[in-house]
Amino acid sequence: MKVIQSLNQNALLVSNDNKEEIVALGRGIGFGKKKGDIIDSKGISRIFTVQSNANEKRILETLKSIDDEIFVISDDVVDLAEKLLDKKLNETFIFTIAKHIQFAIERDRENPIEYSPFEYQLRYLYPNEYRVSEEVIEFINRKYHLNMKTQEISFFTLHFVNGMIDSEDFNDVLKLSELLNEI
């Protein structure tokens, strides 16, 4: 794969063998890389296909605004969540969760939240995702020496539910929500 643009230390815009543009994510793969450099695919942990639409261009801009360390954390979060949920999250989930983690860290420094929105409802409607969110927050705090608050569990739960929208199991979640509304 050939580098088109280094987005940050952990993300590159590259051209694959079929001359398609893709975003390659991996720890340190962008370090010192310049346009035209060839990269080894062994260091890539995730690949995101780039198409010419506004949403994906926005994702590329998001990539440039996220701190390098946040991508490392996010990659670990995605791996852990997929393992614990035993489900694949959609391919853009890593960008969503990276943006949220960065925002949560910045917000906590400036103006920490003191409430957990919809905690009871989310725990009841999405017990697996809620449990995974608890474990993910504990994992982030332990491994990366951060102090993410328990209030983030609700937000992570919503992100995990949204990240599974394309999965088959999401239809079951929708049916459950509709049934609960009817009751």
PDB file of C-alpha atoms in Angstrom:
ATOM      1  CA  MET A   1       0.000   0.000   0.000  1.00  0.00           C
ATOM      2  CA  LYS A   2       1.165   3.466  -0.885  1.00  0.00           C
ATOM      3  CA  VAL A   3       0.753   6.501   1.384  1.00  0.00           C
ATOM      4  CA  ILE A   4      -1.393   9.296  -0.014  1.00  0.00           C
ATOM      5  CA  GLN A   5      -1.427  11.382   3.169  1.00  0.00           C
ATOM      6  CA  SER A   6      -0.428  10.941   6.790  1.00  0.00           C
ATOM      7  CA  LEU A   7      -3.474  11.831   8.895  1.00  0.00           C
ATOM      8  CA  ASN A   8      -1.717  11.380  12.207  1.00  0.00           C
ATOM      9  CA  GLN A   9       0.699   9.016  13.912  1.00  0.00           C
ATOM     10  CA  ASN A  10      -1.835   6.174  13.927  1.00  0.00           C
ATOM     11  CA  ALA A  11      -3.776   6.812  10.715  1.00  0.00           C
ATOM     12  CA  LEU A  12      -2.865   6.995   7.043  1.00  0.00           C
ATOM     13  CA  LEU A  13      -4.791   7.629   3.869  1.00  0.00           C
ATOM     14  CA  VAL A  14      -3.380   5.007   1.497  1.00  0.00           C
ATOM     15  CA  SER A  15      -3.953   3.562  -1.937  1.00  0.00           C
ATOM     16  CA  ASN A  16      -4.351  -0.205  -2.023  1.00  0.00           C
ATOM     17  CA  ASP A  17      -3.346  -2.585  -4.818  1.00  0.00           C
ATOM     18  CA  ASN A  18      -6.616  -1.813  -6.650  1.00  0.00           C
ATOM     19  CA  LYS A  19      -5.842   1.944  -6.521  1.00  0.00           C
ATOM     20  CA  GLU A  20      -8.723   2.492  -4.048  1.00  0.00           C
ATOM     21  CA  GLU A  21      -8.320   5.049  -1.271  1.00  0.00           C
ATOM     22  CA  ILE A  22      -8.586   3.578   2.218  1.00  0.00           C
ATOM     23  CA  VAL A  23      -7.835   4.765   5.724  1.00  0.00           C
ATOM     24  CA  ALA A  24      -5.453   2.440   7.520  1.00  0.00           C
ATOM     25  CA  LEU A  25      -5.384   2.574  11.309  1.00  0.00           C
ATOM     26  CA  GLY A  26      -2.722   1.021  13.497  1.00  0.00           C
ATOM     27  CA  ARG A  27      -0.386   1.915  16.309  1.00  0.00           C
ATOM     28  CA  GLY A  28       2.347   4.146  14.965  1.00  0.00           C
ATOM     29  CA  ILE A  29       1.795   3.319  11.267  1.00  0.00           C
ATOM     30  CA  GLY A  30       1.785   7.003  10.342  1.00  0.00           C
ATOM     31  CA  PHE A  31       4.925   7.903  12.262  1.00  0.00           C
ATOM     32  CA  GLY A  32       7.421   9.491   9.876  1.00  0.00           C
ATOM     33  CA  LYS A  33       5.473   8.446   6.763  1.00  0.00           C
ATOM     34  CA  LYS A  34       5.301  10.733   3.747  1.00  0.00           C
ATOM     35  CA  LYS A  35       3.349  10.732   0.515  1.00  0.00           C
ATOM     36  CA  GLY A  36       4.561   7.929  -1.724  1.00  0.00           C
ATOM     37  CA  ASP A  37       5.997   5.750   1.050  1.00  0.00           C
ATOM     38  CA  ILE A  38       5.102   2.075   0.939  1.00  0.00           C
ATOM     39  CA  ILE A  39       3.689   0.592   4.142  1.00  0.00           C
ATOM     40  CA  ASP A  40       3.578  -2.955   5.405  1.00  0.00           C
ATOM     41  CA  SER A  41       0.040  -4.207   6.005  1.00  0.00           C
ATOM     42  CA  LYS A  42       1.176  -6.113   9.122  1.00  0.00           C
ATOM     43  CA  GLY A  43       0.944  -2.957  11.236  1.00  0.00           C
ATOM     44  CA  ILE A  44      -2.660  -2.228  10.221  1.00  0.00           C
ATOM     45  CA  SER A  45      -5.320  -3.026  12.812  1.00  0.00           C
ATOM     46  CA  ARG A  46      -8.352  -1.606  10.961  1.00  0.00           C
ATOM     47  CA  ILE A  47      -9.175  -0.496   7.447  1.00  0.00           C
ATOM     48  CA  PHE A  48     -11.881   1.959   6.474  1.00  0.00           C
ATOM     49  CA  THR A  49     -12.935   2.320   2.844  1.00  0.00           C
ATOM     50  CA  VAL A  50     -13.165   5.918   1.651  1.00  0.00           C
ATOM     51  CA  GLN A  51     -15.846   6.920  -0.785  1.00  0.00           C
ATOM     52  CA  SER A  52     -16.443  10.366  -2.159  1.00  0.00           C
ATOM     53  CA  ASN A  53     -19.343  11.467  -0.015  1.00  0.00           C
ATOM     54  CA  ALA A  54     -19.659  14.246   2.537  1.00  0.00           C
ATOM     55  CA  ASN A  55     -20.001  11.932   5.552  1.00  0.00           C
ATOM     56  CA  GLU A  56     -16.755  10.142   4.877  1.00  0.00           C
ATOM     57  CA  LYS A  57     -14.934  13.395   4.144  1.00  0.00           C
ATOM     58  CA  ARG A  58     -16.143  14.577   7.550  1.00  0.00           C
ATOM     59  CA  ILE A  59     -14.656  11.402   9.058  1.00  0.00           C
ATOM     60  CA  LEU A  60     -11.295  12.209   7.455  1.00  0.00           C
ATOM     61  CA  GLU A  61     -11.429  15.669   9.024  1.00  0.00           C
ATOM     62  CA  THR A  62     -12.334  14.070  12.360  1.00  0.00           C
ATOM     63  CA  LEU A  63      -9.273  11.846  12.071  1.00  0.00           C
ATOM     64  CA  LYS A  64      -7.053  14.881  11.823  1.00  0.00           C
ATOM     65  CA  SER A  65      -8.594  16.435  14.940  1.00  0.00           C
ATOM     66  CA  ILE A  66      -8.264  13.392  17.221  1.00  0.00           C
ATOM     67  CA  ASP A  67      -5.167  12.993  19.379  1.00  0.00           C
ATOM     68  CA  ASP A  68      -2.955  10.043  18.474  1.00  0.00           C
ATOM     69  CA  GLU A  69      -3.255   8.435  21.915  1.00  0.00           C
ATOM     70  CA  ILE A  70      -7.058   8.567  21.652  1.00  0.00           C
ATOM     71  CA  PHE A  71      -6.910   6.308  18.573  1.00  0.00           C
ATOM     72  CA  VAL A  72      -4.850   3.791  20.489  1.00  0.00           C
ATOM     73  CA  ILE A  73      -7.418   3.826  23.307  1.00  0.00           C
ATOM     74  CA  SER A  74     -10.302   3.624  20.820  1.00  0.00           C
ATOM     75  CA  ASP A  75      -8.794   0.675  18.988  1.00  0.00           C
ATOM     76  CA  ASP A  76      -8.493  -1.173  22.296  1.00  0.00           C
ATOM     77  CA  VAL A  77     -12.069  -0.218  23.233  1.00  0.00           C
ATOM     78  CA  VAL A  78     -13.431  -1.551  19.926  1.00  0.00           C
ATOM     79  CA  ASP A  79     -11.512  -4.827  20.311  1.00  0.00           C
ATOM     80  CA  LEU A  80     -12.699  -5.289  23.904  1.00  0.00           C
ATOM     81  CA  ALA A  81     -16.317  -4.347  23.148  1.00  0.00           C
ATOM     82  CA  GLU A  82     -16.548  -6.691  20.143  1.00  0.00           C
ATOM     83  CA  LYS A  83     -15.123  -9.499  22.239  1.00  0.00           C
ATOM     84  CA  LEU A  84     -17.466  -8.878  25.199  1.00  0.00           C
ATOM     85  CA  LEU A  85     -20.548  -8.294  23.034  1.00  0.00           C
ATOM     86  CA  ASP A  86     -19.599 -11.151  20.716  1.00  0.00           C
ATOM     87  CA  LYS A  87     -20.669  -8.900  17.834  1.00  0.00           C
ATOM     88  CA  LYS A  88     -18.983  -6.815  15.165  1.00  0.00           C
ATOM     89  CA  LEU A  89     -19.485  -3.074  15.450  1.00  0.00           C
ATOM     90  CA  ASN A  90     -19.915  -1.095  12.242  1.00  0.00           C
ATOM     91  CA  GLU A  91     -16.735   0.035  10.521  1.00  0.00           C
ATOM     92  CA  THR A  92     -17.136   3.714  11.418  1.00  0.00           C
ATOM     93  CA  PHE A  93     -17.614   2.987  15.125  1.00  0.00           C
ATOM     94  CA  ILE A  94     -13.957   3.610  15.941  1.00  0.00           C
ATOM     95  CA  PHE A  95     -14.267   7.214  14.738  1.00  0.00           C
ATOM     96  CA  THR A  96     -17.407   7.803  16.779  1.00  0.00           C
ATOM     97  CA  ILE A  97     -15.946   6.369  19.956  1.00  0.00           C
ATOM     98  CA  ALA A  98     -12.622   8.185  19.453  1.00  0.00           C
ATOM     99  CA  LYS A  99     -14.410  11.507  19.120  1.00  0.00           C
ATOM    100  CA  HIS A 100     -16.467  10.762  22.238  1.00  0.00           C
ATOM    101  CA  ILE A 101     -13.475   9.708  24.327  1.00  0.00           C
ATOM    102  CA  GLN A 102     -11.584  12.857  23.380  1.00  0.00           C
ATOM    103  CA  PHE A 103     -14.636  15.004  24.131  1.00  0.00           C
ATOM    104  CA  ALA A 104     -15.225  13.241  27.472  1.00  0.00           C
ATOM    105  CA  ILE A 105     -11.636  13.798  28.587  1.00  0.00           C
ATOM    106  CA  GLU A 106     -11.730  17.478  27.571  1.00  0.00           C
ATOM    107  CA  ARG A 107     -15.173  18.029  29.127  1.00  0.00           C
ATOM    108  CA  ASP A 108     -14.139  16.395  32.386  1.00  0.00           C
ATOM    109  CA  ARG A 109     -11.180  18.767  32.696  1.00  0.00           C
ATOM    110  CA  GLU A 110     -13.366  21.832  32.146  1.00  0.00           C
ATOM    111  CA  ASN A 111     -16.858  20.994  33.357  1.00  0.00           C
ATOM    112  CA  PRO A 112     -17.468  17.462  34.632  1.00  0.00           C
ATOM    113  CA  ILE A 113     -20.990  16.074  34.376  1.00  0.00           C
ATOM    114  CA  GLU A 114     -22.631  15.093  37.641  1.00  0.00           C
ATOM    115  CA  TYR A 115     -25.526  13.000  36.393  1.00  0.00           C
ATOM    116  CA  SER A 116     -26.071   9.851  34.404  1.00  0.00           C
ATOM    117  CA  PRO A 117     -28.691  10.521  31.740  1.00  0.00           C
ATOM    118  CA  PHE A 118     -31.169   7.707  31.185  1.00  0.00           C
ATOM    119  CA  GLU A 119     -29.118   5.330  33.340  1.00  0.00           C
ATOM    120  CA  TYR A 120     -32.067   3.295  34.569  1.00  0.00           C
ATOM    121  CA  GLN A 121     -33.692   3.032  31.144  1.00  0.00           C
ATOM    122  CA  LEU A 122     -30.455   2.088  29.395  1.00  0.00           C
ATOM    123  CA  ARG A 123     -29.566  -0.506  32.019  1.00  0.00           C
ATOM    124  CA  TYR A 124     -33.021  -2.051  31.551  1.00  0.00           C
ATOM    125  CA  LEU A 125     -33.289  -1.840  27.744  1.00  0.00           C
ATOM    126  CA  TYR A 126     -29.697  -2.742  26.893  1.00  0.00           C
ATOM    127  CA  PRO A 127     -28.296  -4.807  29.783  1.00  0.00           C
ATOM    128  CA  ASN A 128     -25.451  -6.392  27.775  1.00  0.00           C
ATOM    129  CA  GLU A 129     -24.301  -3.121  26.269  1.00  0.00           C
ATOM    130  CA  TYR A 130     -24.569  -1.431  29.666  1.00  0.00           C
ATOM    131  CA  ARG A 131     -22.456  -4.151  31.331  1.00  0.00           C
ATOM    132  CA  VAL A 132     -19.868  -3.905  28.546  1.00  0.00           C
ATOM    133  CA  SER A 133     -19.789  -0.127  28.989  1.00  0.00           C
ATOM    134  CA  GLU A 134     -19.032  -0.565  32.684  1.00  0.00           C
ATOM    135  CA  GLU A 135     -16.161  -2.907  31.842  1.00  0.00           C
ATOM    136  CA  VAL A 136     -14.842  -0.601  29.109  1.00  0.00           C
ATOM    137  CA  ILE A 137     -14.768   2.431  31.433  1.00  0.00           C
ATOM    138  CA  GLU A 138     -12.944   0.370  34.065  1.00  0.00           C
ATOM    139  CA  PHE A 139     -10.507  -0.897  31.389  1.00  0.00           C
ATOM    140  CA  ILE A 140      -9.759   2.617  30.072  1.00  0.00           C
ATOM    141  CA  ASN A 141      -9.177   3.985  33.553  1.00  0.00           C
ATOM    142  CA  ARG A 142      -6.934   1.084  34.554  1.00  0.00           C
ATOM    143  CA  LYS A 143      -4.869   0.694  31.388  1.00  0.00           C
ATOM    144  CA  TYR A 144      -4.528   4.353  30.416  1.00  0.00           C
ATOM    145  CA  HIS A 145      -4.553   5.874  33.917  1.00  0.00           C
ATOM    146  CA  LEU A 146      -7.516   8.081  33.121  1.00  0.00           C
ATOM    147  CA  ASN A 147     -10.377   9.025  35.368  1.00  0.00           C
ATOM    148  CA  MET A 148     -13.453   8.591  33.184  1.00  0.00           C
ATOM    149  CA  LYS A 149     -16.523   8.933  35.368  1.00  0.00           C
ATOM    150  CA  THR A 150     -19.289   6.368  35.773  1.00  0.00           C
ATOM    151  CA  GLN A 151     -21.620   8.846  34.071  1.00  0.00           C
ATOM    152  CA  GLU A 152     -19.887   7.903  30.813  1.00  0.00           C
ATOM    153  CA  ILE A 153     -21.434   4.422  31.021  1.00  0.00           C
ATOM    154  CA  SER A 154     -24.736   5.739  29.658  1.00  0.00           C
ATOM    155  CA  PHE A 155     -23.022   7.455  26.739  1.00  0.00           C
ATOM    156  CA  PHE A 156     -20.914   4.399  25.912  1.00  0.00           C
ATOM    157  CA  THR A 157     -24.038   2.217  26.076  1.00  0.00           C
ATOM    158  CA  LEU A 158     -25.713   4.403  23.465  1.00  0.00           C
ATOM    159  CA  HIS A 159     -22.591   4.307  21.297  1.00  0.00           C
ATOM    160  CA  PHE A 160     -22.478   0.488  21.457  1.00  0.00           C
ATOM    161  CA  VAL A 161     -26.170   0.210  20.555  1.00  0.00           C
ATOM    162  CA  ASN A 162     -25.648   2.601  17.623  1.00  0.00           C
ATOM    163  CA  GLY A 163     -22.505   0.733  16.605  1.00  0.00           C
ATOM    164  CA  MET A 164     -24.535  -2.448  16.152  1.00  0.00           C
ATOM    165  CA  ILE A 165     -27.246  -0.885  13.989  1.00  0.00           C
ATOM    166  CA  ASP A 166     -26.063  -2.788  10.930  1.00  0.00           C
ATOM    167  CA  SER A 167     -25.983  -6.115  12.777  1.00  0.00           C
ATOM    168  CA  GLU A 168     -28.717  -8.749  12.682  1.00  0.00           C
ATOM    169  CA  ASP A 169     -29.221  -8.540  16.444  1.00  0.00           C
ATOM    170  CA  PHE A 170     -30.225  -4.906  16.184  1.00  0.00           C
ATOM    171  CA  ASN A 171     -33.613  -5.924  14.779  1.00  0.00           C
ATOM    172  CA  ASP A 172     -34.238  -7.792  18.047  1.00  0.00           C
ATOM    173  CA  VAL A 173     -33.405  -4.639  20.005  1.00  0.00           C
ATOM    174  CA  LEU A 174     -35.872  -2.640  17.895  1.00  0.00           C
ATOM    175  CA  LYS A 175     -38.590  -5.239  18.431  1.00  0.00           C
ATOM    176  CA  LEU A 176     -37.972  -5.188  22.191  1.00  0.00           C
ATOM    177  CA  SER A 177     -38.150  -1.379  22.276  1.00  0.00           C
ATOM    178  CA  GLU A 178     -41.407  -1.377  20.303  1.00  0.00           C
ATOM    179  CA  LEU A 179     -42.885  -4.035  22.572  1.00  0.00           C
ATOM    180  CA  LEU A 180     -41.932  -2.099  25.691  1.00  0.00           C
ATOM    181  CA  ASN A 181     -43.484   1.058  24.250  1.00  0.00           C
ATOM    182  CA  GLU A 182     -46.722  -0.800  23.538  1.00  0.00           C
ATOM    183  CA  ILE A 183     -46.835  -2.184  27.075  1.00  0.00           C
TER     184      ILE A 183
END
